[in-house]
Amino acid sequence: MSAKILYGKEFAAKIKESARLEVDDLKNNFGVTPGLAVIIVGENPASQVYVRNKHKTCEELGIKSEVIAMPATSTKEDLLSKIDELNAADDIHGILVQLPLPDAIKAHSEEILNRIDPLKDVDGFHPVNVGKLVTGSPALVPCTPAGCLEMLDLADIDGKRAVIIGRSNIVGKPMLHLLMARHATVTVCHSHTKNLADVTREAEILVAAMGKPKFVTADMIRQGAVVVDVGINRIEPKKLVGDVDFDAAVEVASAITPVPGGVGLLTVAMLMKNVVKATKLQLKVKT
Ligand code: NAD
């Protein structure tokens, strides 16, 4: 058996198209153009690529995009006052601080992110949004796990026994709540989990988000499982692989996301949906 490949491009196109329709609706019926501000501090080349990509996707969908490039020497106070300004700006509905911050202010990342108005927090990292996700209120949810869930919905995948490997705030923990809200029974594994393979073999939906190249081997996967590989690992200057040994897993799974070309593409598409959602929450329009 060979698994169906869940190509991110296909799902990202659908997510973006749905965001575009909502942007048009906000413009035509409310006279509002959703606006995203991305703050980038310093000159990290990978961050510059990510920010350019976000800017380009906004333009594609008719979302106003403002990139605020701040010097690497910026202080915590510089960032906090820029965020205060954006929190008060009527034409900005989403604010994102590109991570990682330069070493000199890295230790203040949490304080800086928490200064963003929760209604404009399109990364979904603010404790208010985390709390809302946990309690099941309308929230801005981190883009990568939200994109994975959108993909499962679009592909009509309905596993009720799910296992997540990784418990980060960005991927693993939000994924737990999203899958649970979808009525799955979910186990979250992490670096201290004993007999990992015994747990992962229970999964109808297996999500790998650990950052360990090709760690998940075929014997860790239940026959016919759906495998969502969130990992992005650079093993050679020009070679990316996921957390799953794709070539072996494809023979066991019923569906699997490739790396590259899988989950990574969903993240930016979902950011666009979050900008639209943030705009609607601020206008008090039903999301
Ligand atoms: P993280 O380092 O914050 O968390 C990794 C998690 O994996 C931890 O909870 C840890 O306990 C667990 N883990 C590590 N080794 C393990 C092991 N041997 N057994 C079981 N669990 C183990 O990472 P993150 O930010 O959640 O990212 C995970 C991966 O997803 C990375 O490769 C990252 O690049 C990728 N990622 C991709 C996207 C995307 O857009 N596709 C977005 C975010 C992260």
XYZ file of C-alpha atoms and ligand atoms in Angstrom:
331
model
C 0.000 0.000 0.000
C 1.189 3.517 -0.663
C -0.287 6.469 1.207
C -2.127 9.414 -0.271
C 0.228 12.389 -0.211
C -1.318 15.456 1.396
C 0.344 18.270 -0.544
C 0.322 21.563 1.351
C 0.036 23.600 -1.838
C -3.415 22.235 -2.615
C -4.800 22.976 0.863
C -3.005 26.326 1.191
C -4.643 27.453 -2.069
C -8.085 26.609 -0.664
C -7.388 28.366 2.649
C -6.105 31.470 0.837
C -9.080 31.521 -1.507
C -11.440 31.433 1.445
C -9.457 34.290 3.101
C -9.645 36.295 -0.136
C -13.449 35.993 -0.223
C -13.661 37.182 3.385
C -11.321 40.114 2.632
C -13.575 41.130 -0.279
C -16.625 40.869 1.961
C -15.018 43.075 4.646
C -14.112 45.666 2.009
C -17.475 45.650 0.244
C -19.827 45.356 3.205
C -17.915 47.049 6.026
C -15.561 49.421 4.156
C -12.623 47.876 6.024
C -9.362 46.566 4.558
C -7.711 44.074 6.950
C -4.174 45.196 7.840
C -1.190 43.204 9.117
C 1.940 44.729 10.662
C 5.028 42.522 10.916
C 7.908 43.701 13.083
C 11.309 42.292 12.185
C 14.300 43.143 14.345
C 17.830 42.742 12.942
C 18.854 40.928 9.781
C 18.354 37.202 10.325
C 18.280 35.877 6.710
C 15.715 33.123 7.400
C 13.414 35.624 9.152
C 13.742 38.007 6.196
C 12.573 35.247 3.836
C 9.582 34.417 6.091
C 8.600 38.090 6.380
C 8.856 38.659 2.612
C 6.656 35.631 2.068
C 4.012 36.936 4.491
C 4.079 40.365 2.837
C 3.708 38.846 -0.640
C 0.797 36.648 0.430
C -0.997 39.651 2.003
C -0.653 41.574 -1.254
C -1.965 38.584 -3.224
C -5.152 38.561 -1.124
C -5.755 42.307 -0.854
C -4.656 42.571 2.794
C -2.768 45.743 3.709
C 0.736 44.761 4.802
C 3.216 46.865 6.720
C 6.714 45.509 7.385
C 8.481 47.368 10.181
C 12.219 46.666 10.038
C 13.912 47.691 13.273
C 17.695 47.677 13.826
C 19.353 44.838 15.763
C 20.318 47.426 18.386
C 16.639 48.098 19.245
C 15.856 47.949 22.946
C 12.934 46.298 24.667
C 11.440 49.766 25.207
C 11.717 50.536 21.447
C 9.692 47.420 20.685
C 7.118 47.985 23.396
C 6.468 51.532 22.205
C 6.164 50.388 18.560
C 3.647 47.720 19.654
C 1.681 50.330 21.655
C 1.499 52.469 18.516
C 0.257 49.535 16.413
C -2.226 48.473 19.104
C -3.795 51.940 18.753
C -3.717 52.062 14.921
C -7.210 51.694 13.408
C -5.915 50.395 10.058
C -3.857 47.567 11.648
C -5.845 44.496 12.716
C -3.019 42.006 13.155
C 0.431 42.406 14.726
C 3.217 39.871 14.571
C 6.762 40.031 15.944
C 8.999 37.786 13.861
C 10.986 35.405 16.078
C 13.709 34.828 17.063
C 14.580 38.260 18.444
C 18.289 39.225 18.515
C 20.263 37.784 21.455
C 20.431 41.127 23.278
C 16.626 41.227 23.775
C 15.706 37.559 23.379
C 15.185 37.197 27.133
C 12.342 39.747 26.883
C 10.491 37.912 24.092
C 7.564 36.921 26.315
C 7.051 40.439 27.716
C 7.247 41.889 24.200
C 4.762 39.395 22.706
C 2.389 39.834 25.633
C 2.207 43.583 24.932
C 0.264 42.868 21.696
C -3.472 43.503 22.062
C -4.972 39.963 22.254
C -7.504 40.951 19.569
C -4.582 41.749 17.207
C -2.427 38.747 18.229
C -2.488 36.871 14.900
C 0.206 34.416 16.076
C -2.142 33.324 18.870
C 0.660 33.333 21.464
C -0.906 35.748 24.001
C -2.035 34.055 27.266
C -5.548 35.452 26.696
C -5.792 33.600 23.384
C -4.210 30.469 24.879
C -6.844 30.568 27.636
C -9.659 31.038 25.145
C -8.441 28.084 23.077
C -8.380 25.898 26.191
C -11.881 26.969 27.260
C -13.313 26.758 23.736
C -14.062 30.478 23.168
C -13.431 32.108 19.785
C -9.664 32.686 19.791
C -6.748 33.490 17.563
C -4.956 30.133 17.342
C -1.277 29.560 16.366
C -1.093 29.266 12.592
C 0.762 25.957 12.183
C -1.545 23.725 14.253
C -4.617 25.635 13.020
C -3.438 25.015 9.429
C -3.020 21.287 10.120
C -6.580 21.085 11.456
C -7.929 23.009 8.476
C -6.147 20.498 6.220
C -7.673 17.512 8.072
C -11.120 19.118 7.696
C -10.631 19.882 3.993
C -9.402 16.315 3.391
C -12.354 14.862 5.368
C -10.028 13.031 7.738
C -11.784 12.049 10.919
C -9.513 9.965 13.192
C -10.758 9.710 16.751
C -7.519 8.455 18.347
C -4.745 11.019 17.982
C -1.164 11.141 19.240
C 1.056 14.222 19.142
C 4.826 13.998 19.567
C 6.006 17.350 20.996
C 4.525 19.617 23.654
C 5.655 23.095 22.563
C 3.460 26.153 23.048
C 3.565 26.822 19.295
C 2.603 23.382 17.985
C 2.006 20.489 20.382
C -0.139 22.138 23.065
C -2.500 24.053 20.741
C -2.796 20.922 18.589
C -3.983 18.988 21.668
C -6.863 21.412 22.221
C -7.797 21.629 18.541
C -7.946 17.851 18.166
C -9.814 17.454 21.458
C -12.368 20.043 20.308
C -12.802 17.824 17.242
C -13.745 14.978 19.633
C -10.477 13.056 19.298
C -8.954 11.235 22.250
C -5.471 12.704 22.345
C -2.160 11.715 23.922
C 0.723 14.194 23.951
C 4.201 12.617 24.001
C 7.465 14.422 24.687
C 11.133 13.835 25.396
C 10.352 12.142 28.739
C 7.744 9.726 27.351
C 8.599 6.079 27.965
C 8.017 3.448 25.267
C 7.125 6.101 22.701
C 6.469 3.620 19.877
C 3.835 1.771 21.956
C 1.904 5.035 22.230
C 2.391 6.254 18.663
C 1.199 2.896 17.289
C -2.229 3.611 18.810
C -2.690 6.707 16.652
C -5.203 7.010 13.840
C -3.841 10.525 13.466
C -0.150 10.905 14.311
C 1.310 14.411 14.509
C 5.095 14.684 14.645
C 6.374 18.031 15.964
C 9.655 17.361 17.683
C 12.381 18.754 15.430
C 14.292 15.452 15.071
C 15.100 14.447 11.477
C 13.373 11.218 10.330
C 12.853 10.127 13.951
C 9.455 8.518 13.360
C 10.065 5.206 11.643
C 7.561 2.856 9.974
C 7.351 0.564 13.035
C 6.066 3.506 15.114
C 3.070 4.000 12.820
C -0.228 2.127 12.954
C -1.245 0.571 9.630
C -3.507 3.045 7.820
C -2.768 6.016 10.122
C -2.793 9.600 8.896
C 0.636 11.133 9.514
C 1.051 14.898 9.832
C 4.728 15.830 9.788
C 5.260 19.314 11.220
C 9.043 18.983 11.552
C 11.386 21.040 9.423
C 15.003 19.941 9.778
C 17.876 21.121 7.619
C 20.238 18.132 7.299
C 22.373 19.578 4.493
C 22.712 23.168 3.249
C 19.971 22.579 0.657
C 18.124 19.570 2.086
C 15.118 19.734 4.407
C 13.509 16.680 5.969
C 10.660 16.199 8.397
C 10.468 14.365 11.713
C 9.111 11.308 9.887
C 11.066 8.840 7.757
C 8.831 9.607 4.777
C 9.960 6.836 2.381
C 9.227 4.121 4.944
C 6.129 5.750 6.455
C 4.439 6.116 3.080
C 4.163 2.314 2.906
C 2.295 2.075 6.233
C 0.201 5.245 6.459
C -3.049 5.890 4.590
C -2.164 9.568 4.146
C 0.942 11.627 4.912
C 2.237 15.185 4.534
C 5.601 15.548 2.753
C 8.511 17.764 3.884
C 9.094 20.109 2.212
C 5.781 20.843 0.500
C 3.439 19.890 3.330
C 2.524 21.618 6.573
C 5.000 24.484 6.028
C 2.835 25.928 3.262
C -0.271 25.912 5.457
C 1.220 28.243 8.066
C 1.298 31.429 5.982
C -2.120 30.667 4.484
C -3.527 30.301 7.990
C -1.911 33.585 9.041
C -4.048 35.272 6.393
C -7.166 33.628 7.872
C -6.076 34.850 11.302
C -5.736 38.440 10.040
C -9.294 38.199 8.687
C -10.503 36.621 11.938
C -8.803 39.361 14.003
C -10.455 42.033 11.839
C -13.873 40.423 12.350
C -13.337 40.080 16.106
C -12.459 43.792 16.278
C -15.497 44.752 14.169
C -17.618 42.334 16.240
C -18.636 40.514 13.053
C -19.390 36.801 13.483
C -16.278 34.685 12.654
P 10.315 22.646 20.247
O 11.784 22.383 20.220
O 9.791 23.830 20.957
O 9.584 21.361 20.862
C 9.966 20.067 20.514
C 9.142 19.093 21.318
O 9.506 17.786 20.909
C 9.374 19.178 22.824
O 8.131 19.236 23.471
C 10.117 17.894 23.159
O 9.737 17.356 24.422
C 9.692 16.972 22.041
N 10.755 15.999 21.752
C 12.043 16.257 21.432
N 12.719 15.107 21.296
C 11.855 14.099 21.528
C 11.958 12.690 21.545
N 13.119 12.080 21.281
N 10.853 11.965 21.823
C 9.667 12.563 22.086
N 9.513 13.919 22.074
C 10.598 14.660 21.816
O 9.865 22.613 18.728
P 8.583 23.264 17.951
O 8.735 24.721 17.899
O 7.327 22.657 18.449
O 8.888 22.683 16.502
C 8.921 21.285 16.226
C 9.305 21.084 14.783
O 8.293 21.686 13.972
C 10.621 21.751 14.378
O 11.245 20.949 13.403
C 10.182 23.060 13.763
O 11.100 23.545 12.793
C 8.887 22.641 13.113
N 7.912 23.742 12.940
C 7.356 23.880 11.714
C 6.450 24.860 11.484
C 5.818 24.970 10.130
O 5.429 26.025 9.691
N 5.676 23.857 9.432
C 6.074 25.745 12.502
C 6.623 25.564 13.778
C 7.558 24.540 13.988
